[in-house]
Amino acid sequence: MRRFWRVVSGITLVAMMMTGGSVVAHGAEQTQPAPVRVSETAVPAQIAFTSNQQLWLLQGEDQGSQPIQVTKDGIAEIVQWSTDGSWLLFMKYPDDDSYYTSGYLWAVNKDGSRSFQVDQRPIREKPKWSHAANQFAYVVGKANGDAEEEKTFVIASIEEGKDAAIVHTSKADFVDFSWMPDDKQILVSKEAGKEAGKSKPITLELRDLGGKTLKTFAISEPPKTGEEIYAWSAKGMKVSPDGKHVAYFVPYNSASLSADGVPIQWFDLSQPNKKPMEIGMGLAYPQWLSWSPDGKELAFIHGTDRMATYHKYVRIIDLTGKVRFEGEEDKVQSFPVWTKQAPYRLTYTNGQGTEYHFDPQKVMVPGQRIWVHTAAGEDMQITKGTQETADLYPNPSVDGKQLLFVRLDEAQHGSIYVKAGDKETELVRHVTGNIGYYANYLPEWIQVFWKE
């Protein structure tokens, strides 16, 4: 929802929009009571969530624990748990304003006993953990600079009892980046454009951790002479778990066009001479793009128009591009998340498409629930509630037997629930956040690390 929004235009605006920022954000949340655990139900998970714009942690398996407040000023946004759950990265906006000020990267350990600022420079690209080690990467600008200044790509590591250590830095001469599954290579995307009378296509580059380019892939045609609007770059890249494919969005060099939906493609990295496959159109939110753990299927949210309250539905496709499952066009669906153990199931939110209308006292999509699509092809609703509530942020356990989610009772207020079997239990009350860009509910209010 937030992130570097200023009076800008063109490519800068496109780049910021892809991160979830918005000039139509519905302002500061109303102050709510402090979050409280209301059930002693044990949940084998570390839960990070926001309330009153601050970051909180809960040790779910400790039945007597209460939420621990990590931040006490500014605005906090959750980034992601490390792969082993030892650390949580989060953004902090120090001036109680995340629209016109820069955010800074912080880390907190799993029990909330130690937090520190990772980098003194403002963050320009969302940090991303590697898959195996406590190593992460991010892009920064110069202190007190704007979003157009020269940026630096940073790879860092973190250990218990120590501050983050920088492993490598280089010029961030790309639009987006993604870790490869082996954690030894980075895939970056570079923009198309016209320079010195020559046109260049969108390219992907595979680099080692020292910044050396190993392979280059041209994934578009160069802009044509006189062409004003063209495909700009690959954004929101998601590499398949086996490292063979990458899925991504292709925003245009026009902010207004990109805001209403862009092509979604995937590319076979093992066949560089083969053209990318266009698989749909959608809003460029990486959280709406999800590979199955075996890398054989991709789930994403298809549908145009920037409003996230209607005409958005899930698609699952196989490696041939065949649509294996598709939701109904009159629905609104989001947040596709796979279970980690086979047989793989896809959980997602599902509700009746609703005209966008913000009322702080009401949920944006009345009656929205969590659904699941099974490996056998069954599609079923798995949470229950009234038309006055809406369920968001499905977080299935590793074995798929439990589900954590947020149940909204107002547009910007709700509770964390846990579902086990047929029983739904309210776990934490007074979880709050922002509705995001036209109700995309990004950044997420909650991040869960499930223990095996």
Tab-separated table of C-alpha atoms in Angstrom:
chain	number	residue	atom	x	y	z
A	1	MET	CA	0.000	0.000	0.000
A	2	ARG	CA	2.763	2.350	0.906
A	3	ARG	CA	6.201	2.882	-0.468
A	4	PHE	CA	7.842	6.039	-1.759
A	5	TRP	CA	4.743	7.718	-3.226
A	6	ARG	CA	5.476	11.196	-4.465
A	7	VAL	CA	4.284	13.349	-7.351
A	8	VAL	CA	5.927	11.255	-10.059
A	9	SER	CA	5.197	9.836	-13.466
A	10	GLY	CA	6.380	7.367	-16.078
A	11	ILE	CA	8.708	4.481	-15.236
A	12	THR	CA	9.273	5.601	-11.637
A	13	LEU	CA	5.557	5.445	-10.967
A	14	VAL	CA	5.285	2.037	-12.633
A	15	ALA	CA	8.118	0.687	-10.513
A	16	MET	CA	6.571	1.925	-7.283
A	17	MET	CA	3.120	0.735	-8.230
A	18	MET	CA	4.441	-2.793	-8.688
A	19	THR	CA	5.488	-2.854	-5.013
A	20	GLY	CA	1.950	-2.185	-3.806
A	21	GLY	CA	2.105	1.561	-3.252
A	22	SER	CA	-0.866	3.823	-3.863
A	23	VAL	CA	-1.899	7.424	-3.962
A	24	VAL	CA	-5.445	6.320	-3.131
A	25	ALA	CA	-4.531	4.754	0.196
A	26	HIS	CA	-7.159	5.118	2.876
A	27	GLY	CA	-5.006	6.851	5.403
A	28	ALA	CA	-3.938	6.107	8.885
A	29	GLU	CA	-5.720	3.346	10.693
A	30	GLN	CA	-7.986	4.282	13.565
A	31	THR	CA	-6.364	3.569	16.916
A	32	GLN	CA	-7.558	0.231	18.246
A	33	PRO	CA	-6.992	-1.519	21.570
A	34	ALA	CA	-3.715	-3.409	21.867
A	35	PRO	CA	-3.796	-6.936	20.411
A	36	VAL	CA	-4.552	-9.714	22.850
A	37	ARG	CA	-4.450	-13.490	22.692
A	38	VAL	CA	-7.949	-14.746	23.432
A	39	SER	CA	-7.392	-18.507	23.163
A	40	GLU	CA	-4.860	-20.874	24.738
A	41	THR	CA	-5.020	-23.138	21.705
A	42	ALA	CA	-1.453	-24.214	20.914
A	43	VAL	CA	-0.358	-23.526	17.339
A	44	PRO	CA	3.130	-24.659	16.219
A	45	ALA	CA	3.944	-21.366	14.528
A	46	GLN	CA	5.724	-18.048	14.937
A	47	ILE	CA	3.333	-15.302	13.934
A	48	ALA	CA	4.267	-11.755	12.960
A	49	PHE	CA	1.440	-9.268	12.535
A	50	THR	CA	0.628	-5.570	12.607
A	51	SER	CA	-1.628	-3.631	14.930
A	52	ASN	CA	-1.939	0.140	15.184
A	53	GLN	CA	0.819	0.379	12.556
A	54	GLN	CA	3.303	-1.418	14.824
A	55	LEU	CA	4.926	-4.860	14.557
A	56	TRP	CA	4.017	-7.635	16.994
A	57	LEU	CA	5.181	-11.240	17.428
A	58	LEU	CA	3.415	-14.242	18.948
A	59	GLN	CA	4.844	-17.645	19.872
A	60	GLY	CA	1.808	-19.722	18.990
A	61	GLU	CA	2.883	-22.991	20.643
A	62	ASP	CA	3.305	-21.333	24.056
A	63	GLN	CA	-0.280	-21.444	25.290
A	64	GLY	CA	0.244	-18.761	27.901
A	65	SER	CA	2.099	-16.292	25.698
A	66	GLN	CA	0.769	-12.903	24.715
A	67	PRO	CA	1.782	-10.782	21.707
A	68	ILE	CA	5.165	-9.044	22.029
A	69	GLN	CA	5.386	-5.494	20.703
A	70	VAL	CA	8.533	-4.985	18.595
A	71	THR	CA	8.144	-1.390	17.364
A	72	LYS	CA	6.657	1.539	19.248
A	73	ASP	CA	6.898	4.441	16.824
A	74	GLY	CA	6.714	5.202	13.127
A	75	ILE	CA	5.063	2.686	10.803
A	76	ALA	CA	6.117	-0.968	10.487
A	77	GLU	CA	5.600	-3.248	7.495
A	78	ILE	CA	6.367	-6.961	7.517
A	79	VAL	CA	8.754	-8.297	4.871
A	80	GLN	CA	9.352	-12.027	5.480
A	81	TRP	CA	10.603	-14.707	7.853
A	82	SER	CA	13.951	-16.307	7.067
A	83	THR	CA	13.824	-19.872	5.759
A	84	ASP	CA	14.667	-21.311	9.195
A	85	GLY	CA	12.437	-18.885	11.115
A	86	SER	CA	15.331	-17.375	13.081
A	87	TRP	CA	14.841	-13.820	11.823
A	88	LEU	CA	12.108	-11.580	10.513
A	89	LEU	CA	12.893	-8.692	8.193
A	90	PHE	CA	10.614	-5.674	8.378
A	91	MET	CA	10.451	-2.129	7.072
A	92	LYS	CA	10.193	0.863	9.341
A	93	TYR	CA	9.039	4.339	8.355
A	94	PRO	CA	10.275	6.614	11.155
A	95	ASP	CA	8.134	9.700	10.534
A	96	ASP	CA	4.620	8.269	10.861
A	97	ASP	CA	4.319	8.768	7.111
A	98	SER	CA	4.914	6.001	4.592
A	99	TYR	CA	3.686	7.928	1.554
A	100	TYR	CA	6.237	10.699	1.269
A	101	THR	CA	9.147	9.378	3.314
A	102	SER	CA	11.625	6.554	2.830
A	103	GLY	CA	11.542	3.239	4.649
A	104	TYR	CA	14.474	1.481	6.312
A	105	LEU	CA	15.253	-2.193	6.766
A	106	TRP	CA	15.213	-3.759	10.229
A	107	ALA	CA	15.533	-7.294	11.568
A	108	VAL	CA	14.171	-8.945	14.709
A	109	ASN	CA	14.933	-12.388	16.085
A	110	LYS	CA	12.188	-14.953	16.512
A	111	ASP	CA	11.364	-14.246	20.164
A	112	GLY	CA	11.424	-10.466	19.764
A	113	SER	CA	14.269	-9.991	22.241
A	114	ARG	CA	16.592	-8.263	19.766
A	115	SER	CA	15.919	-5.968	16.849
A	116	PHE	CA	18.225	-3.646	14.938
A	117	GLN	CA	18.417	-1.510	11.808
A	118	VAL	CA	20.143	-3.444	9.017
A	119	ASP	CA	21.129	-0.526	6.782
A	120	GLN	CA	21.184	3.234	7.303
A	121	ARG	CA	20.234	3.870	3.675
A	122	PRO	CA	16.630	3.954	2.349
A	123	ILE	CA	15.284	0.779	0.763
A	124	ARG	CA	14.295	0.936	-2.916
A	125	GLU	CA	13.462	-2.707	-3.679
A	126	LYS	CA	11.792	-5.198	-1.341
A	127	PRO	CA	14.346	-7.390	0.478
A	128	LYS	CA	14.320	-11.105	-0.321
A	129	TRP	CA	15.663	-14.022	1.706
A	130	SER	CA	17.644	-16.787	0.049
A	131	HIS	CA	16.127	-20.254	0.245
A	132	ALA	CA	18.537	-22.087	2.532
A	133	ALA	CA	20.908	-19.786	4.425
A	134	ASN	CA	20.247	-16.729	6.574
A	135	GLN	CA	21.288	-14.605	3.622
A	136	PHE	CA	19.198	-11.922	1.981
A	137	ALA	CA	19.433	-9.257	-0.703
A	138	TYR	CA	17.992	-5.792	-1.164
A	139	VAL	CA	18.413	-2.520	-3.067
A	140	VAL	CA	19.186	0.819	-1.409
A	141	GLY	CA	19.478	4.415	-2.489
A	142	LYS	CA	21.651	7.161	-1.095
A	143	ALA	CA	20.713	8.709	2.225
A	144	ASN	CA	18.329	11.640	1.669
A	145	GLY	CA	18.152	10.783	-2.048
A	146	ASP	CA	15.032	10.295	-4.101
A	147	ALA	CA	13.806	7.199	-5.943
A	148	GLU	CA	15.673	8.239	-9.110
A	149	GLU	CA	19.195	8.264	-7.687
A	150	GLU	CA	21.824	5.611	-8.368
A	151	LYS	CA	20.968	2.474	-6.445
A	152	THR	CA	23.112	-0.227	-4.836
A	153	PHE	CA	22.431	-3.964	-4.713
A	154	VAL	CA	23.383	-5.522	-1.384
A	155	ILE	CA	23.749	-9.166	-0.350
A	156	ALA	CA	23.987	-9.605	3.426
A	157	SER	CA	23.935	-12.382	6.016
A	158	ILE	CA	22.803	-12.477	9.603
A	159	GLU	CA	23.598	-14.625	12.637
A	160	GLU	CA	22.264	-14.767	16.190
A	161	GLY	CA	23.968	-12.229	18.437
A	162	LYS	CA	25.492	-10.310	15.539
A	163	ASP	CA	24.514	-7.460	13.282
A	164	ALA	CA	23.997	-8.099	9.582
A	165	ALA	CA	27.234	-8.555	7.629
A	166	ILE	CA	27.520	-7.351	4.050
A	167	VAL	CA	28.640	-10.110	1.687
A	168	HIS	CA	28.670	-8.181	-1.592
A	169	THR	CA	27.616	-4.860	-3.079
A	170	SER	CA	27.301	-3.757	-6.698
A	171	LYS	CA	25.425	-1.239	-8.799
A	172	ALA	CA	21.740	-2.074	-9.073
A	173	ASP	CA	21.545	-1.795	-12.847
A	174	PHE	CA	18.328	-3.807	-13.067
A	175	VAL	CA	14.592	-3.514	-12.490
A	176	ASP	CA	13.989	-6.621	-10.375
A	177	PHE	CA	15.873	-9.610	-8.958
A	178	SER	CA	15.156	-13.098	-7.672
A	179	TRP	CA	17.269	-15.712	-5.901
A	180	MET	CA	17.830	-18.949	-7.799
A	181	PRO	CA	17.032	-22.115	-5.793
A	182	ASP	CA	20.718	-23.024	-5.407
A	183	ASP	CA	21.339	-19.716	-3.532
A	184	LYS	CA	24.515	-19.281	-5.596
A	185	GLN	CA	22.999	-17.254	-8.425
A	186	ILE	CA	20.710	-14.251	-8.851
A	187	LEU	CA	18.323	-13.696	-11.769
A	188	VAL	CA	17.851	-10.038	-12.680
A	189	SER	CA	15.642	-8.284	-15.220
A	190	LYS	CA	16.704	-5.311	-17.328
A	191	GLU	CA	14.382	-2.892	-19.042
A	192	ALA	CA	13.681	-2.422	-22.715
A	193	GLY	CA	14.316	0.986	-24.156
A	194	LYS	CA	15.905	3.237	-26.704
A	195	GLU	CA	19.440	4.534	-26.270
A	196	ALA	CA	21.721	6.333	-28.741
A	197	GLY	CA	19.329	5.595	-31.575
A	198	LYS	CA	19.217	1.864	-30.797
A	199	SER	CA	16.452	-0.181	-29.260
A	200	LYS	CA	17.076	-2.927	-26.713
A	201	PRO	CA	14.723	-5.730	-25.648
A	202	ILE	CA	13.730	-6.822	-22.147
A	203	THR	CA	16.481	-9.110	-20.928
A	204	LEU	CA	17.058	-11.481	-18.038
A	205	GLU	CA	20.569	-12.049	-16.726
A	206	LEU	CA	21.797	-14.904	-14.568
A	207	ARG	CA	24.578	-13.662	-12.286
A	208	ASP	CA	26.789	-15.165	-9.606
A	209	LEU	CA	26.865	-13.606	-6.137
A	210	GLY	CA	29.849	-11.505	-7.149
A	211	GLY	CA	27.821	-9.802	-9.870
A	212	LYS	CA	29.377	-11.609	-12.844
A	213	THR	CA	26.909	-12.267	-15.682
A	214	LEU	CA	26.754	-15.965	-16.566
A	215	LYS	CA	23.892	-16.019	-19.078
A	216	THR	CA	21.708	-13.481	-20.845
A	217	PHE	CA	18.192	-14.090	-22.162
A	218	ALA	CA	16.341	-11.707	-24.488
A	219	ILE	CA	12.651	-12.192	-23.734
A	220	SER	CA	11.017	-9.560	-25.955
A	221	GLU	CA	11.420	-7.739	-29.218
A	222	PRO	CA	13.066	-4.297	-29.000
A	223	PRO	CA	10.671	-1.322	-29.120
A	224	LYS	CA	9.916	-0.333	-32.678
A	225	THR	CA	10.831	3.020	-34.169
A	226	GLY	CA	8.118	5.532	-33.284
A	227	GLU	CA	6.511	3.171	-30.750
A	228	GLU	CA	5.457	5.267	-27.745
A	229	ILE	CA	4.012	2.515	-25.537
A	230	TYR	CA	5.873	-0.760	-25.206
A	231	ALA	CA	6.583	-3.643	-22.799
A	232	TRP	CA	9.017	-2.211	-20.279
A	233	SER	CA	10.510	-5.014	-18.152
A	234	ALA	CA	9.943	-8.231	-16.193
A	235	LYS	CA	8.716	-7.478	-12.666
A	236	GLY	CA	7.691	-9.603	-9.687
A	237	MET	CA	9.794	-12.529	-10.894
A	238	LYS	CA	9.115	-15.945	-9.336
A	239	VAL	CA	11.564	-18.739	-10.184
A	240	SER	CA	10.185	-22.286	-10.026
A	241	PRO	CA	11.528	-24.474	-7.176
A	242	ASP	CA	13.535	-26.571	-9.645
A	243	GLY	CA	15.093	-23.459	-11.188
A	244	LYS	CA	13.917	-24.305	-14.695
A	245	HIS	CA	11.231	-21.660	-15.219
A	246	VAL	CA	10.495	-18.105	-14.198
A	247	ALA	CA	7.093	-16.412	-14.099
A	248	TYR	CA	6.738	-12.634	-14.070
A	249	PHE	CA	4.626	-9.609	-14.957
A	250	VAL	CA	5.384	-7.325	-17.908
A	251	PRO	CA	4.426	-3.721	-17.082
A	252	TYR	CA	4.339	-1.131	-19.827
A	253	ASN	CA	6.296	2.116	-19.894
A	254	SER	CA	2.985	3.755	-18.937
A	255	ALA	CA	1.851	3.955	-15.326
A	256	SER	CA	-1.836	4.366	-16.160
A	257	LEU	CA	-1.946	1.349	-18.472
A	258	SER	CA	0.054	-0.842	-16.081
A	259	ALA	CA	-2.195	-0.008	-13.146
A	260	ASP	CA	-5.124	-1.746	-14.825
A	261	GLY	CA	-3.349	-4.996	-15.616
A	262	VAL	CA	-0.306	-6.263	-17.471
A	263	PRO	CA	0.643	-9.468	-19.306
A	264	ILE	CA	1.730	-12.424	-17.179
A	265	GLN	CA	4.369	-14.628	-18.771
A	266	TRP	CA	6.649	-17.498	-18.011
A	267	PHE	CA	9.965	-18.354	-19.564
A	268	ASP	CA	11.830	-21.662	-19.831
A	269	LEU	CA	15.387	-20.888	-18.691
A	270	SER	CA	16.592	-24.216	-20.116
A	271	GLN	CA	15.404	-23.249	-23.626
A	272	PRO	CA	16.732	-19.714	-24.166
A	273	ASN	CA	15.779	-19.637	-27.842
A	274	LYS	CA	12.143	-20.342	-27.095
A	275	LYS	CA	9.831	-17.362	-26.713
A	276	PRO	CA	8.088	-16.699	-23.365
A	277	MET	CA	4.560	-18.019	-22.964
A	278	GLU	CA	1.865	-15.463	-22.192
A	279	ILE	CA	-0.516	-17.062	-19.702
A	280	GLY	CA	-2.864	-14.275	-18.668
A	281	MET	CA	-3.368	-10.652	-17.664
A	282	GLY	CA	-3.380	-9.370	-14.134
A	283	LEU	CA	-2.313	-6.882	-11.502
A	284	ALA	CA	1.419	-7.060	-10.879
A	285	TYR	CA	1.480	-8.283	-7.292
A	286	PRO	CA	4.098	-11.003	-6.650
A	287	GLN	CA	1.922	-12.324	-3.805
A	288	TRP	CA	-0.629	-13.296	-6.465
A	289	LEU	CA	1.852	-15.526	-8.311
A	290	SER	CA	2.691	-18.932	-6.809
A	291	TRP	CA	4.538	-22.067	-7.986
A	292	SER	CA	3.623	-25.499	-6.645
A	293	PRO	CA	6.489	-26.976	-4.549
A	294	ASP	CA	7.322	-29.509	-7.287
A	295	GLY	CA	7.538	-26.775	-9.935
A	296	LYS	CA	4.954	-28.449	-12.158
A	297	GLU	CA	2.092	-25.972	-11.791
A	298	LEU	CA	1.687	-22.234	-11.461
A	299	ALA	CA	-1.219	-20.493	-9.759
A	300	PHE	CA	-1.928	-16.807	-10.351
A	301	ILE	CA	-4.730	-14.271	-10.228
A	302	HIS	CA	-6.071	-13.344	-13.661
A	303	GLY	CA	-8.195	-10.291	-14.411
A	304	THR	CA	-7.835	-6.660	-15.397
A	305	ASP	CA	-8.947	-3.326	-13.830
A	306	ARG	CA	-7.053	-1.988	-10.831
A	307	MET	CA	-9.923	-2.608	-8.420
A	308	ALA	CA	-9.117	-5.677	-6.324
A	309	THR	CA	-12.730	-6.277	-5.303
A	310	TYR	CA	-14.051	-7.794	-8.529
A	311	HIS	CA	-13.131	-9.605	-11.760
A	312	LYS	CA	-10.083	-11.314	-10.258
A	313	TYR	CA	-9.986	-15.093	-10.355
A	314	VAL	CA	-7.445	-17.837	-9.866
A	315	ARG	CA	-5.905	-19.884	-12.659
A	316	ILE	CA	-3.738	-22.994	-12.321
A	317	ILE	CA	-1.719	-23.997	-15.380
A	318	ASP	CA	0.687	-26.852	-16.054
A	319	LEU	CA	4.061	-26.688	-17.808
A	320	THR	CA	2.443	-26.913	-21.238
A	321	GLY	CA	0.368	-23.806	-20.509
A	322	LYS	CA	-2.847	-25.813	-20.216
A	323	VAL	CA	-5.338	-24.313	-17.758
A	324	ARG	CA	-6.009	-27.025	-15.181
A	325	PHE	CA	-8.386	-24.926	-13.083
A	326	GLU	CA	-9.992	-21.527	-13.439
A	327	GLY	CA	-12.273	-19.625	-11.095
A	328	GLU	CA	-15.502	-17.916	-12.053
A	329	GLU	CA	-15.282	-14.425	-13.549
A	330	ASP	CA	-17.970	-12.951	-11.294
A	331	LYS	CA	-15.903	-13.857	-8.214
A	332	VAL	CA	-12.975	-12.074	-6.623
A	333	GLN	CA	-10.091	-14.313	-5.607
A	334	SER	CA	-6.594	-13.618	-4.307
A	335	PHE	CA	-3.579	-14.831	-2.311
A	336	PRO	CA	-2.949	-18.251	-3.910
A	337	VAL	CA	-0.823	-20.340	-1.494
A	338	TRP	CA	0.244	-23.978	-1.944
A	339	THR	CA	0.641	-26.505	0.843
A	340	LYS	CA	4.272	-27.623	1.146
A	341	GLN	CA	3.730	-31.382	1.363
A	342	ALA	CA	2.284	-33.626	-1.356
A	343	PRO	CA	-0.422	-34.054	-2.448
A	344	TYR	CA	-0.244	-30.312	-3.068
A	345	ARG	CA	-3.352	-28.223	-2.492
A	346	LEU	CA	-3.931	-24.589	-3.340
A	347	THR	CA	-5.593	-22.339	-0.780
A	348	TYR	CA	-6.942	-18.944	-1.828
A	349	THR	CA	-9.510	-16.320	-0.871
A	350	ASN	CA	-12.848	-16.357	-2.667
A	351	GLY	CA	-15.833	-14.015	-2.580
A	352	GLN	CA	-18.513	-12.515	-4.743
A	353	GLY	CA	-17.219	-9.675	-6.900
A	354	THR	CA	-18.190	-6.378	-5.247
A	355	GLU	CA	-18.154	-2.766	-6.413
A	356	TYR	CA	-15.244	-0.907	-4.830
A	357	HIS	CA	-16.511	1.217	-1.969
A	358	PHE	CA	-14.519	2.053	1.156
A	359	ASP	CA	-16.431	2.212	4.422
A	360	PRO	CA	-14.179	1.802	7.478
A	361	GLN	CA	-16.989	0.121	9.390
A	362	LYS	CA	-17.565	-2.594	6.779
A	363	VAL	CA	-15.462	-5.259	5.086
A	364	MET	CA	-14.555	-4.640	1.456
A	365	VAL	CA	-15.804	-8.021	0.163
A	366	PRO	CA	-18.662	-9.247	2.370
A	367	GLY	CA	-18.698	-12.990	2.958
A	368	GLN	CA	-15.225	-13.612	1.506
A	369	ARG	CA	-13.902	-17.024	2.623
A	370	ILE	CA	-10.884	-19.308	2.226
A	371	TRP	CA	-11.219	-22.060	-0.367
A	372	VAL	CA	-9.004	-24.960	-1.383
A	373	HIS	CA	-8.387	-26.694	-4.710
A	374	THR	CA	-7.172	-30.242	-4.184
A	375	ALA	CA	-4.793	-32.390	-6.222
A	376	ALA	CA	-7.834	-34.467	-7.196
A	377	GLY	CA	-9.478	-31.406	-8.758
A	378	GLU	CA	-12.039	-30.717	-6.025
A	379	ASP	CA	-12.787	-27.115	-5.162
A	380	MET	CA	-14.310	-26.415	-1.746
A	381	GLN	CA	-14.883	-23.734	0.874
A	382	ILE	CA	-12.991	-24.424	4.109
A	383	THR	CA	-13.772	-21.445	6.370
A	384	LYS	CA	-17.187	-20.278	7.495
A	385	GLY	CA	-18.539	-16.905	8.517
A	386	THR	CA	-21.218	-14.271	8.072
A	387	GLN	CA	-21.700	-11.673	5.344
A	388	GLU	CA	-20.411	-9.074	7.830
A	389	THR	CA	-16.945	-10.648	7.854
A	390	ALA	CA	-14.277	-11.529	5.290
A	391	ASP	CA	-11.314	-13.927	5.463
A	392	LEU	CA	-7.844	-13.048	4.163
A	393	TYR	CA	-4.198	-14.174	4.182
A	394	PRO	CA	-4.460	-17.989	4.119
A	395	ASN	CA	-1.422	-19.589	5.772
A	396	PRO	CA	-1.672	-23.405	5.676
A	397	SER	CA	0.603	-25.482	7.915
A	398	VAL	CA	3.357	-27.597	6.365
A	399	ASP	CA	1.150	-30.716	6.351
A	400	GLY	CA	-1.990	-28.749	5.428
A	401	LYS	CA	-3.893	-29.897	8.527
A	402	GLN	CA	-4.112	-26.443	10.103
A	403	LEU	CA	-4.760	-23.009	8.681
A	404	LEU	CA	-4.016	-19.562	10.076
A	405	PHE	CA	-5.872	-16.621	8.542
A	406	VAL	CA	-7.220	-13.150	9.327
A	407	ARG	CA	-10.952	-12.653	9.703
A	408	LEU	CA	-11.934	-9.041	9.108
A	409	ASP	CA	-14.903	-7.524	10.886
A	410	GLU	CA	-14.173	-4.036	9.519
A	411	ALA	CA	-12.221	-2.808	6.515
A	412	GLN	CA	-9.048	-2.309	8.584
A	413	HIS	CA	-9.603	-4.474	11.674
A	414	GLY	CA	-9.862	-8.164	12.417
A	415	SER	CA	-8.586	-11.192	14.312
A	416	ILE	CA	-6.186	-14.041	13.633
A	417	TYR	CA	-8.019	-17.376	13.513
A	418	VAL	CA	-6.733	-20.926	13.476
A	419	LYS	CA	-8.640	-23.729	11.774
A	420	ALA	CA	-7.973	-27.358	12.707
A	421	GLY	CA	-10.360	-29.943	11.324
A	422	ASP	CA	-13.828	-28.385	11.340
A	423	LYS	CA	-13.097	-26.075	14.292
A	424	GLU	CA	-12.273	-22.392	13.866
A	425	THR	CA	-10.800	-20.611	16.887
A	426	GLU	CA	-10.129	-16.906	17.365
A	427	LEU	CA	-6.498	-16.687	18.460
A	428	VAL	CA	-5.545	-12.975	18.518
A	429	ARG	CA	-7.922	-10.006	18.554
A	430	HIS	CA	-7.242	-6.458	17.286
A	431	VAL	CA	-5.080	-7.098	14.248
A	432	THR	CA	-5.082	-4.027	12.002
A	433	GLY	CA	-3.625	-2.805	8.732
A	434	ASN	CA	-4.409	-0.890	5.581
A	435	ILE	CA	-6.647	-1.954	2.702
A	436	GLY	CA	-3.851	-1.359	0.196
A	437	TYR	CA	-4.022	-0.243	-3.414
A	438	TYR	CA	-7.724	-0.371	-4.331
A	439	ALA	CA	-8.240	-3.079	-1.666
A	440	ASN	CA	-5.366	-5.406	-2.609
A	441	TYR	CA	-4.593	-5.703	1.131
A	442	LEU	CA	-0.869	-5.363	0.526
A	443	PRO	CA	1.574	-5.326	2.199
A	444	GLU	CA	0.299	-8.301	4.189
A	445	TRP	CA	-0.759	-7.796	7.789
A	446	ILE	CA	0.552	-11.201	8.834
A	447	GLN	CA	3.493	-13.538	8.132
A	448	VAL	CA	3.644	-17.063	9.571
A	449	PHE	CA	6.559	-19.427	10.103
A	450	TRP	CA	5.204	-22.936	10.680
A	451	LYS	CA	7.327	-25.356	12.687
A	452	GLU	CA	7.654	-28.870	11.320
